[in-house]
């Protein structure tokens, strides 16, 4: 680590690693709408209706499955919605109707759905639902982003010649690492009191490597906690024969929390960035060695 300059290393951190599929999962959006397309088309009969409540009652009585579309029209996941007013509190079930139709009319009126349909603010509920699903899916970016660094690290692990399930493993609990290779990792789990799972575990050259991967585009206290905990984890791992801890991290969020990262960088042998991976660090720290079990 001493042959690398921290500021130069940090200076190469990326603002983002988002791929084309990060923004919207259109396959998922279309699939979700297709599942209720027939019901939405039935409800299309309400658009511009001059007898909204009567038509609504007729439709949901004849086609009760159409009620299941209502939460989606309000951008709500699930089949139950809570609402309260001066009349009391209600938990509407749109999968299995639990109130008289009249109460569902109240819901439709008070939420503004009747007004939207009466005033022809939408031309087609299928198209409207596609827009709603697209908006809901944008909320999934955080989860997709959380896996992007792991996906990137895994790509470089495979490129280095390792095979999943053979000499590298994903999301492996510490206890499984101990069992598979006969290691005592109690120092990493506070004598078994804490659960620990590595993003990846690689076996190479007679050594077992526990790997964590993360990317931070924004700052916050979590970054300082991560740097401190990984520094301690690395120091504890150094006391275990046949095991090493490796950390792959990146993201401009670190530039606002570089103090703790610098301390970790200075004492931790195996902490690397995306630039390090692009420069072939996998091939230098991991050397495939068949027959390790």
Coordinates of C-alpha atoms in Angstrom, one line a residue:
X1 CA 0.0 0.0 0.0
X2 CA 2.9 2.4 0.6
X3 CA 3.8 2.5 -3.1
X4 CA 0.4 4.1 -3.8
X5 CA -0.6 7.7 -3.2
X6 CA -4.0 8.0 -1.5
X7 CA -5.0 11.3 -3.2
X8 CA -4.1 10.0 -6.6
X9 CA -6.0 6.9 -5.9
X10 CA -9.1 8.8 -4.7
X11 CA -8.9 11.2 -7.6
X12 CA -9.8 8.4 -9.9
X13 CA -13.1 7.5 -8.2
X14 CA -16.1 7.6 -10.4
X15 CA -19.3 9.7 -10.1
X16 CA -21.4 6.8 -11.3
X17 CA -21.4 3.2 -12.6
X18 CA -25.0 3.2 -13.8
X19 CA -25.6 1.0 -16.9
X20 CA -28.3 1.4 -19.5
X21 CA -30.6 -1.0 -17.5
X22 CA -30.3 1.1 -14.3
X23 CA -33.0 3.6 -15.0
X24 CA -36.1 1.7 -15.8
X25 CA -36.8 -2.1 -16.1
X26 CA -39.2 -1.9 -19.0
X27 CA -39.7 -5.6 -19.2
X28 CA -40.9 -5.6 -15.6
X29 CA -43.1 -2.6 -16.2
X30 CA -44.8 -4.2 -19.2
X31 CA -45.2 -7.5 -17.5
X32 CA -47.0 -5.9 -14.5
X33 CA -49.4 -4.1 -16.7
X34 CA -50.1 -7.1 -18.9
X35 CA -51.2 -9.0 -15.8
X36 CA -54.1 -6.6 -15.4
X37 CA -54.6 -5.4 -19.0
X38 CA -58.0 -7.0 -19.4
X39 CA -59.3 -5.5 -16.2
X40 CA -58.0 -2.1 -17.1
X41 CA -59.7 -2.2 -20.4
X42 CA -63.0 -3.0 -18.7
X43 CA -62.5 0.0 -16.5
X44 CA -61.9 2.1 -19.6
X45 CA -65.7 2.1 -19.9
X46 CA -65.8 4.6 -17.0
X47 CA -63.8 7.3 -18.9
X48 CA -66.2 10.2 -19.6
X49 CA -69.1 8.5 -18.0
X50 CA -72.1 10.7 -17.0
X51 CA -73.4 8.1 -14.6
X52 CA -70.1 7.3 -12.9
X53 CA -71.2 5.8 -9.6
X54 CA -73.9 3.6 -11.3
X55 CA -71.5 2.4 -14.0
X56 CA -68.8 1.8 -11.4
X57 CA -71.2 -0.4 -9.3
X58 CA -72.3 -2.3 -12.4
X59 CA -68.7 -3.1 -13.4
X60 CA -67.4 -4.1 -10.1
X61 CA -70.4 -6.2 -9.4
X62 CA -70.2 -8.1 -12.7
X63 CA -66.4 -8.1 -12.8
X64 CA -65.1 -7.9 -9.2
X65 CA -61.6 -8.6 -10.3
X66 CA -61.4 -5.1 -11.7
X67 CA -61.1 -3.7 -8.2
X68 CA -57.6 -5.1 -8.0
X69 CA -56.5 -2.5 -10.5
X70 CA -57.5 0.4 -8.3
X71 CA -54.3 0.5 -6.1
X72 CA -52.2 0.7 -9.3
X73 CA -54.2 3.7 -10.5
X74 CA -53.0 5.4 -7.2
X75 CA -49.4 4.2 -7.6
X76 CA -49.8 1.9 -4.6
X77 CA -48.2 -1.6 -4.4
X78 CA -50.3 -4.2 -2.8
X79 CA -54.0 -4.9 -2.6
X80 CA -54.9 -3.0 0.6
X81 CA -55.1 0.7 1.2
X82 CA -55.8 2.5 4.5
X83 CA -57.8 5.8 4.5
X84 CA -59.6 7.7 7.2
X85 CA -62.0 10.6 7.4
X86 CA -64.6 12.1 9.7
X87 CA -66.6 8.9 9.3
X88 CA -63.8 6.7 10.6
X89 CA -60.9 4.6 9.5
X90 CA -61.0 2.1 6.7
X91 CA -58.7 -0.6 5.4
X92 CA -59.9 -1.3 1.9
X93 CA -59.2 -4.7 0.4
X94 CA -59.2 -4.6 -3.4
X95 CA -58.5 -8.3 -3.8
X96 CA -61.4 -9.5 -1.7
X97 CA -64.0 -6.8 -1.2
X98 CA -64.5 -6.2 2.5
X99 CA -67.0 -3.2 2.4
X100 CA -70.2 -2.6 0.5
X101 CA -69.8 -1.1 -3.0
X102 CA -71.1 2.2 -1.6
X103 CA -68.0 2.5 0.5
X104 CA -65.7 1.8 -2.5
X105 CA -67.6 4.7 -4.3
X106 CA -66.6 6.9 -1.4
X107 CA -63.0 5.8 -1.9
X108 CA -63.1 6.5 -5.6
X109 CA -64.6 9.9 -5.1
X110 CA -62.4 11.0 -2.2
X111 CA -59.2 9.9 -3.9
X112 CA -60.0 11.8 -7.0
X113 CA -60.2 8.8 -9.3
X114 CA -63.8 9.4 -10.2
X115 CA -63.0 13.0 -11.2
X116 CA -60.1 11.9 -13.3
X117 CA -62.3 9.5 -15.2
X118 CA -65.3 11.8 -15.5
X119 CA -63.3 14.7 -16.8
X120 CA -61.5 12.5 -19.3
X121 CA -58.1 13.4 -17.9
X122 CA -56.8 10.1 -19.3
X123 CA -57.7 8.5 -22.6
X124 CA -56.8 4.9 -21.8
X125 CA -56.1 3.3 -18.4
X126 CA -53.6 0.8 -19.9
X127 CA -51.4 3.7 -21.1
X128 CA -51.9 5.4 -17.8
X129 CA -50.9 2.3 -15.9
X130 CA -47.8 2.0 -18.0
X131 CA -46.8 5.5 -16.9
X132 CA -47.6 4.7 -13.2
X133 CA -45.6 1.5 -13.4
X134 CA -42.7 3.4 -14.9
X135 CA -42.7 5.9 -12.0
X136 CA -43.0 3.1 -9.5
X137 CA -40.1 1.2 -11.1
X138 CA -37.8 4.3 -10.8
X139 CA -38.0 3.8 -7.0
X140 CA -36.2 0.5 -7.6
X141 CA -33.0 2.3 -8.8
X142 CA -31.6 2.3 -5.2
X143 CA -31.8 -1.5 -5.1
X144 CA -30.4 -1.9 -8.6
X145 CA -27.6 0.6 -7.8
X146 CA -26.7 -1.4 -4.7
X147 CA -25.9 -4.4 -6.8
X148 CA -24.0 -2.6 -9.6
X149 CA -20.7 -2.6 -7.8
X150 CA -21.1 -6.3 -6.9
X151 CA -21.9 -7.1 -10.5
X152 CA -18.9 -5.2 -11.7
X153 CA -16.6 -7.0 -9.2
X154 CA -18.0 -10.3 -10.2
X155 CA -17.4 -9.6 -13.9
X156 CA -13.7 -9.0 -13.2
X157 CA -13.5 -12.1 -11.0
X158 CA -14.8 -14.2 -13.8
X159 CA -12.5 -12.5 -16.3
X160 CA -9.6 -13.5 -14.1
X161 CA -10.4 -17.2 -14.7
X162 CA -12.6 -18.1 -11.7
X163 CA -15.7 -20.2 -11.9
X164 CA -18.7 -19.6 -9.7
X165 CA -19.4 -22.5 -7.4
X166 CA -16.0 -23.9 -8.0
X167 CA -13.4 -21.4 -6.9
X168 CA -15.5 -18.3 -6.2
X169 CA -18.8 -18.0 -4.3
X170 CA -21.3 -15.2 -4.0
X171 CA -23.0 -14.0 -0.8
X172 CA -21.4 -16.6 1.4
X173 CA -22.1 -16.6 5.2
X174 CA -19.0 -16.6 7.4
X175 CA -20.1 -19.9 9.0
X176 CA -20.2 -21.5 5.6
X177 CA -16.7 -20.3 4.9
X178 CA -15.5 -21.9 8.1
X179 CA -17.2 -25.2 7.4
X180 CA -16.0 -25.4 3.8
X181 CA -12.3 -24.7 4.4
X182 CA -11.9 -25.6 8.0
X183 CA -11.1 -22.0 9.1
X184 CA -11.6 -20.4 12.5
X185 CA -13.1 -17.0 11.8
X186 CA -14.4 -16.3 15.3
X187 CA -12.3 -13.1 15.3
X188 CA -14.5 -11.7 12.5
X189 CA -17.8 -12.6 14.1
X190 CA -17.1 -11.5 17.7
X191 CA -16.8 -15.1 18.7
X192 CA -19.9 -16.1 16.8
X193 CA -22.1 -13.4 18.3
X194 CA -22.5 -11.4 15.0
X195 CA -23.8 -12.6 11.7
X196 CA -21.5 -11.9 8.7
X197 CA -21.9 -12.5 5.0
X198 CA -19.3 -11.8 2.4
X199 CA -20.3 -10.5 -1.0
X200 CA -17.8 -12.9 -2.6
X201 CA -15.3 -15.5 -1.4
X202 CA -12.4 -16.5 -3.6
X203 CA -10.1 -19.4 -3.1
X204 CA -6.7 -18.9 -4.8
X205 CA -3.1 -19.8 -4.3
X206 CA -3.8 -21.6 -1.0
X207 CA -5.5 -18.6 0.4
X208 CA -9.2 -17.8 1.1
X209 CA -10.3 -14.2 0.4
X210 CA -13.4 -12.7 1.8
X211 CA -14.6 -9.8 -0.4
X212 CA -16.9 -6.8 0.1
X213 CA -17.9 -4.5 -2.7
X214 CA -19.7 -1.2 -2.5
X215 CA -20.1 2.1 -4.4
X216 CA -21.1 5.5 -2.9
X217 CA -22.2 8.3 -5.1
X218 CA -23.2 10.4 -2.1
X219 CA -21.7 11.1 1.3
X220 CA -23.0 10.5 4.8
X221 CA -22.1 9.0 8.1
X222 CA -22.5 5.4 6.8
X223 CA -19.3 5.9 4.8
X224 CA -17.2 6.7 7.9
X225 CA -18.7 3.7 9.7
X226 CA -17.9 1.4 6.7
X227 CA -14.3 2.6 6.6
X228 CA -13.8 2.1 10.3
X229 CA -15.4 -1.3 10.4
X230 CA -13.5 -2.6 7.3
X231 CA -10.3 -1.3 8.7
X232 CA -11.0 -3.4 11.9
X233 CA -12.1 -6.4 9.8
X234 CA -8.9 -6.3 7.8
X235 CA -6.7 -6.2 10.9
X236 CA -8.6 -9.1 12.4
X237 CA -8.4 -11.1 9.2
X238 CA -4.6 -10.6 9.2
X239 CA -4.4 -12.7 12.3
X240 CA -6.0 -15.7 10.7
X241 CA -3.8 -18.0 8.8
X242 CA -5.0 -18.8 5.3
X243 CA -7.5 -16.0 5.1
X244 CA -7.4 -12.4 3.9
X245 CA -10.1 -9.6 3.6
X246 CA -10.4 -7.7 0.3
X247 CA -12.4 -4.5 -0.2
X248 CA -13.4 -3.0 -3.5
X249 CA -15.0 0.4 -3.2
X250 CA -15.5 3.5 -5.3
X251 CA -17.7 6.6 -5.8
X252 CA -17.3 10.3 -5.4
X253 CA -19.2 10.1 -2.1
X254 CA -15.9 9.2 -0.5
X255 CA -14.4 12.6 -1.4
X256 CA -16.5 14.1 1.4
X257 CA -15.6 11.3 3.8
X258 CA -12.0 10.8 2.9
X259 CA -10.5 11.1 6.4
X260 CA -11.5 7.6 7.5
X261 CA -11.0 6.1 4.1
X262 CA -7.4 7.4 4.2
X263 CA -6.8 5.8 7.6
X264 CA -8.1 2.5 6.2
X265 CA -6.1 2.8 3.0
X266 CA -2.9 3.3 4.9
X267 CA -3.2 0.2 7.0
X268 CA -5.2 -2.2 4.8
X269 CA -3.3 -4.2 2.2
X270 CA -6.2 -5.1 0.0
X271 CA -8.4 -2.1 -0.7
X272 CA -9.0 -1.4 -4.4
X273 CA -11.0 0.8 -6.7
X274 CA -12.6 0.3 -10.2
X275 CA -9.5 1.8 -11.7
X276 CA -7.4 -0.9 -10.0
X277 CA -9.7 -3.6 -11.4
X278 CA -9.3 -2.1 -14.9
X279 CA -5.5 -2.2 -14.4
X280 CA -5.6 -6.0 -13.7
X281 CA -5.5 -6.1 -9.9
X282 CA -7.5 -9.4 -9.9
X283 CA -4.8 -11.2 -11.7
X284 CA -2.2 -10.0 -9.3
X285 CA -3.9 -10.7 -6.0
X286 CA -5.8 -13.9 -7.0
X287 CA -4.0 -16.7 -8.6
X288 CA -6.2 -19.7 -9.5
X289 CA -5.1 -22.8 -7.7
X290 CA -7.1 -26.0 -8.5
X291 CA -7.6 -28.7 -5.9
X292 CA -8.2 -26.5 -2.8
X293 CA -11.6 -28.1 -2.2

